[in-house]
GROMACS .gro file of C-alpha atoms in nm:
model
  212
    1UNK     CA    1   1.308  -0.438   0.013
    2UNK     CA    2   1.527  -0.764  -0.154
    3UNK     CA    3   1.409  -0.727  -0.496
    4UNK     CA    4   1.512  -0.927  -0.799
    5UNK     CA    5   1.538  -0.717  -1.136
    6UNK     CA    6   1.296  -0.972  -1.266
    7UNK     CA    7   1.036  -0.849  -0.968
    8UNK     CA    8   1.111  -0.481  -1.006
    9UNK     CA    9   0.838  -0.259  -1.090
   10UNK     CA   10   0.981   0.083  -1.158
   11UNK     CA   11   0.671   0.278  -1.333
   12UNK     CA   12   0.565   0.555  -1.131
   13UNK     CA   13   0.212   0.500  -1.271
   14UNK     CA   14   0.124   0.158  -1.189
   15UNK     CA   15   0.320   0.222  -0.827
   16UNK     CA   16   0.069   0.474  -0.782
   17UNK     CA   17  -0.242   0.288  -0.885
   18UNK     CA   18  -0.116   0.040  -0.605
   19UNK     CA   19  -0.112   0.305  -0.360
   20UNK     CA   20  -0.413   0.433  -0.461
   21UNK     CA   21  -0.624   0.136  -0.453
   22UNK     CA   22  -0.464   0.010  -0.096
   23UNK     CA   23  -0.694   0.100   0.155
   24UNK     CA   24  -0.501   0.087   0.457
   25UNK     CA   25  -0.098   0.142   0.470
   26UNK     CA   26   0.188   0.075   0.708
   27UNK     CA   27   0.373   0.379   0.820
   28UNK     CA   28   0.707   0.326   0.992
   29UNK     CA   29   0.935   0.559   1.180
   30UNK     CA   30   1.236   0.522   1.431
   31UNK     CA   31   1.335   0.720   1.714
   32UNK     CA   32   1.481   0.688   2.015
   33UNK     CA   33   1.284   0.434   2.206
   34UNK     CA   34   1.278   0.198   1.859
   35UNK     CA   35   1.070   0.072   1.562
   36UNK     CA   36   0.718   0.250   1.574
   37UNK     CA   37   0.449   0.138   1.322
   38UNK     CA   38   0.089   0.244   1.267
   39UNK     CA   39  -0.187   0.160   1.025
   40UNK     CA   40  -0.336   0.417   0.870
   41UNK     CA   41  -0.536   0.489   0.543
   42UNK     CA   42  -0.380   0.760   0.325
   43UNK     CA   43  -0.432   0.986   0.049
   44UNK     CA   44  -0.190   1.068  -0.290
   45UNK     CA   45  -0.160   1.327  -0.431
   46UNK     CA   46   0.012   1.255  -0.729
   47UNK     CA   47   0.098   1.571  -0.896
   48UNK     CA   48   0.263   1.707  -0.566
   49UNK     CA   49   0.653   1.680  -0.604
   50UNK     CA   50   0.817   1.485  -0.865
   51UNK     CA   51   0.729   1.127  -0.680
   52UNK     CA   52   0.373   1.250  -0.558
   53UNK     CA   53   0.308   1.341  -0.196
   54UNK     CA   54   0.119   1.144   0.074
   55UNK     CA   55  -0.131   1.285   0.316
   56UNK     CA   56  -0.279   1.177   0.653
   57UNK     CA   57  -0.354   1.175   1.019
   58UNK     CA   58  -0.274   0.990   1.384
   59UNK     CA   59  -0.474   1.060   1.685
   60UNK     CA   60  -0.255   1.260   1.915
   61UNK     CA   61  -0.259   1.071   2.213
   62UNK     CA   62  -0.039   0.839   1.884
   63UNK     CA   63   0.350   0.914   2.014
   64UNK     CA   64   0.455   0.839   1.671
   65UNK     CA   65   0.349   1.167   1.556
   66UNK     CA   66   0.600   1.373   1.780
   67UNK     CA   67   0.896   1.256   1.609
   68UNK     CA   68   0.721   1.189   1.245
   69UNK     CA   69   0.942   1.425   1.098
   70UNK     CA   70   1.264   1.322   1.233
   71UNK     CA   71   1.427   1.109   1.032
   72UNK     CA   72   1.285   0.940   0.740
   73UNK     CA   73   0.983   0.708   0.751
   74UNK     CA   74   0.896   0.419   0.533
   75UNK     CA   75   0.572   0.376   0.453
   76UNK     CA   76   0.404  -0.002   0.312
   77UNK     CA   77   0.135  -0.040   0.035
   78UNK     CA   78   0.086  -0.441   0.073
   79UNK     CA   79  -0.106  -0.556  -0.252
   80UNK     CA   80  -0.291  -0.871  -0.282
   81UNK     CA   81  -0.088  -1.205  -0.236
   82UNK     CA   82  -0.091  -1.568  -0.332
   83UNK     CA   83   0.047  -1.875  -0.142
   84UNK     CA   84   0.165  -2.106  -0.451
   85UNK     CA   85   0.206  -2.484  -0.410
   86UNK     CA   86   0.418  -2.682  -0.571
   87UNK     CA   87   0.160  -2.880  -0.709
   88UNK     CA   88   0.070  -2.600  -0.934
   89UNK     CA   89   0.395  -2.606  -1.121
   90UNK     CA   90   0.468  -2.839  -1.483
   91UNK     CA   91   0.824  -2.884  -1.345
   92UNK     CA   92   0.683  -3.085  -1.074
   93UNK     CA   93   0.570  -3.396  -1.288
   94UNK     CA   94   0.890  -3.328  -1.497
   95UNK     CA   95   1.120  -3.347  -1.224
   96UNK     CA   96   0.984  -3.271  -0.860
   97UNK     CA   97   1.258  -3.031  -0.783
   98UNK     CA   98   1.003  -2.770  -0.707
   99UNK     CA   99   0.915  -2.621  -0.378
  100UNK     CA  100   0.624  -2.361  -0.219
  101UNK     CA  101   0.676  -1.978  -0.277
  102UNK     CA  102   0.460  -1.634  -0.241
  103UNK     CA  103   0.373  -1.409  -0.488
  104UNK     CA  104   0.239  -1.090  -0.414
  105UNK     CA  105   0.278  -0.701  -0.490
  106UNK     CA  106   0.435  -0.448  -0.293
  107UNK     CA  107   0.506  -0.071  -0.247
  108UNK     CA  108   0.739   0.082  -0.064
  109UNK     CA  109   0.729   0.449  -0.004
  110UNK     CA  110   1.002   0.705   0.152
  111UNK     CA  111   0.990   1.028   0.269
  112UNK     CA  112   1.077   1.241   0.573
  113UNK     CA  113   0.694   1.354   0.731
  114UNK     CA  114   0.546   1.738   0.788
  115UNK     CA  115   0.343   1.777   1.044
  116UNK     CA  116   0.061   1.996   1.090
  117UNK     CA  117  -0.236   2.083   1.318
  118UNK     CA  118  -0.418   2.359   1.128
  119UNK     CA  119  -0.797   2.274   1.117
  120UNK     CA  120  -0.875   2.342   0.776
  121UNK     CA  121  -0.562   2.162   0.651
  122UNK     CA  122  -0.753   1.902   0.931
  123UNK     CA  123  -1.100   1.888   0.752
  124UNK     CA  124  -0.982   1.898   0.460
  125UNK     CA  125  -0.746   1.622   0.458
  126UNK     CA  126  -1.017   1.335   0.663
  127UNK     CA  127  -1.302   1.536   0.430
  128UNK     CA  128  -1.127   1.347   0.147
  129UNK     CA  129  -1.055   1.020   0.272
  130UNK     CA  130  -1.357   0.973   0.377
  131UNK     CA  131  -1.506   1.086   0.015
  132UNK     CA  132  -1.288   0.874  -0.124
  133UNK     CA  133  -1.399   0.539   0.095
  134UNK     CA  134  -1.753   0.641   0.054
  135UNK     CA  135  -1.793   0.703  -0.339
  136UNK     CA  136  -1.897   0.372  -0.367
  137UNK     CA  137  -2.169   0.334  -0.132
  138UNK     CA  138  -2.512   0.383  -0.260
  139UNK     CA  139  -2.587   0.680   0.011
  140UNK     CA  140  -2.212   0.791   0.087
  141UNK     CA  141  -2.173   0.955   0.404
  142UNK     CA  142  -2.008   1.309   0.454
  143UNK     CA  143  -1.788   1.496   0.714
  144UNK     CA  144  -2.046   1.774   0.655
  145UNK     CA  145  -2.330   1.538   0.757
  146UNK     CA  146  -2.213   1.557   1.130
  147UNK     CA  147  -2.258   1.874   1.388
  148UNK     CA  148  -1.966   2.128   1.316
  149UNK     CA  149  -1.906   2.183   1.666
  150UNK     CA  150  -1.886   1.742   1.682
  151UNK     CA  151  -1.598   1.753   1.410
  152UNK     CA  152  -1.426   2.077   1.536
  153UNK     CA  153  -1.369   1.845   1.843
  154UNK     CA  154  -1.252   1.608   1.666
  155UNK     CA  155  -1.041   1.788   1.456
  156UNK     CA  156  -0.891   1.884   1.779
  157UNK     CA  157  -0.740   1.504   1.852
  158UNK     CA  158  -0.547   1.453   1.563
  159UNK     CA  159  -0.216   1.578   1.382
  160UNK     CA  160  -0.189   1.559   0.993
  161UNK     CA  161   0.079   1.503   0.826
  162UNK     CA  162   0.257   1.530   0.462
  163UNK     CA  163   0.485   1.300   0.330
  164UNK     CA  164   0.665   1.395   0.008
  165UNK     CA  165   0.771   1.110  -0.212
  166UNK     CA  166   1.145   1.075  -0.221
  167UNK     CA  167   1.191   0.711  -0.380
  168UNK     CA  168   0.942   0.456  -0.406
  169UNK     CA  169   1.041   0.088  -0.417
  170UNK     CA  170   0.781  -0.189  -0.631
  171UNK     CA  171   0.792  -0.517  -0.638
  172UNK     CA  172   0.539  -0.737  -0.865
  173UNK     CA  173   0.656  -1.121  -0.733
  174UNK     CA  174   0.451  -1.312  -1.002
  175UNK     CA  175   0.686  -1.572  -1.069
  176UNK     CA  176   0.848  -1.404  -1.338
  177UNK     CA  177   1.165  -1.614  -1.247
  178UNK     CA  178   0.967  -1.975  -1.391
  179UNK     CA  179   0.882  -2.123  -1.728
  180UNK     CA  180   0.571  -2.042  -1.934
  181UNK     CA  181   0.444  -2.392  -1.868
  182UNK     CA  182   0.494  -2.323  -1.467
  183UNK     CA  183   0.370  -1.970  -1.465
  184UNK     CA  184   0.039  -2.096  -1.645
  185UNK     CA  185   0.020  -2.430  -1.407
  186UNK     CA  186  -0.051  -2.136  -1.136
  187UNK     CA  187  -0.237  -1.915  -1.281
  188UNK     CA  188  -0.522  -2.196  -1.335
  189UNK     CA  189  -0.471  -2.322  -0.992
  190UNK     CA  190  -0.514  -2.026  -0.813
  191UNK     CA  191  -0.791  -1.911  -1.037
  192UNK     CA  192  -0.990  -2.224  -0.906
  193UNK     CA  193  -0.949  -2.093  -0.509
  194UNK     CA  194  -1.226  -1.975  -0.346
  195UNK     CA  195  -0.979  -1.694  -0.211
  196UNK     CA  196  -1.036  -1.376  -0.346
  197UNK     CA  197  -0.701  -1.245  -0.335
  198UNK     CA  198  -0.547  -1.597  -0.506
  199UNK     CA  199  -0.826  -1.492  -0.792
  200UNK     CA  200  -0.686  -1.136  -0.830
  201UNK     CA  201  -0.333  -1.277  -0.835
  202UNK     CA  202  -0.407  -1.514  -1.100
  203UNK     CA  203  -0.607  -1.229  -1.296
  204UNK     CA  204  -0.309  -1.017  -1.284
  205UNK     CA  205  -0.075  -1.322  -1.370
  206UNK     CA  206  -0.313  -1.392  -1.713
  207UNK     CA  207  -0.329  -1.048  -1.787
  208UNK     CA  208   0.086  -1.057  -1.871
  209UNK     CA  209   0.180  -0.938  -1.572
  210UNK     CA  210   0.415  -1.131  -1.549
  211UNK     CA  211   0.626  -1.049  -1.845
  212UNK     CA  212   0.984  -0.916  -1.720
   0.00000   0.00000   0.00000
């Protein structure tokens, strides 16, 4: 990932509050047919390894999962993003030589993948995702609440896998690179969207995020 020192987010803890808090990821591989990709949601264990390790699943009728473990895969935690008009910037009355950009946040996480098909490993791995994507329903919903024989059979269509952290990438693209005047100019104009992910950029942006 092309990123500017002034973009660079190397602290392990707020790159794993990103991962943490993105609810679905990208993992690519590469073998000998080409690129594969799948979305998937994912768990972190962050005291696993010295990077933190990565669990999850793909159905098994998923060829991705035969050669997971292969080479090394890349997975993508996309944060929220922001497109930014020019018209948000001071510079533009000043001068005009301003044009549109993108700020956003993003993860990128290595590792080469371990495979596994043991059923408790199984339940235990979509147990917790699904706890975790529950908590915050009034009446959350558990693996337990459905027939054992139901999820044994389910359990029985998928492959987990683990992905140990070996470098992790950040990038916080909050227009770091641009004068107080210019950075503020956005802020305000993407706090006044009705988009809730231009709101949560321009949170982040007046919170002094982007401070390099």
């Amino acid at each position: 990932m092309y990123t500017p020192s002034y973009f660079k987010d190397e602290d392990i803890a707020s790159l794993h509050r990103q991962i943490d808090g993105t609810r679905l990821a990208t993992l690519v591989t590469f073998d000998e047919s080409g690129l594969l990709a799948s979305h998937v949601p994912l768990l972190l264990n962050p005291d696993e390894g010295p990077n933190g390790t990565l669990y999850g699943h793909l159905a098994k009728a998923n060829p991705q999962w035969k050669t997971l473990g292969a080479r090394e895969a890349l997975v993508i935690f996309q944060g929220p993003d922001a497109y930014i008009s020019p018209s948000f910037y001071a510079a533009k009355a000043e001068h005009g030589k301003v044009v549109p950009t993108w700020n956003y946040l993003a993860v990128h996480v290595y590792g080469r993948a371990q495979v596994f098909t043991d059923p408790q490993r199984l339940l235990r791995v979509v147990s917790d995702l699904t706890d975790k994507h529950e908590a915050r329903r009034p009446a959350p919903w558990a693996v337990s609440d459905a027939p054992d024989d139901y999820i044994q059979k389910m359990l029985n269509g998928i492959v987990g896998f683990a992905i140990p952290i070996e470098r992790l990438e950040g990038k916080r693209k909050l227009n770091q690179n641009r004068s107080a005047e210019d950075i503020t100019g956005v802020s305000k104009g993407l706090a006044a969207s009705q988009n809730p992910t231009d709101q949560e950029i321009a949170r982040l942006m007046s919170q002094g995020e982007t401070r390099v």
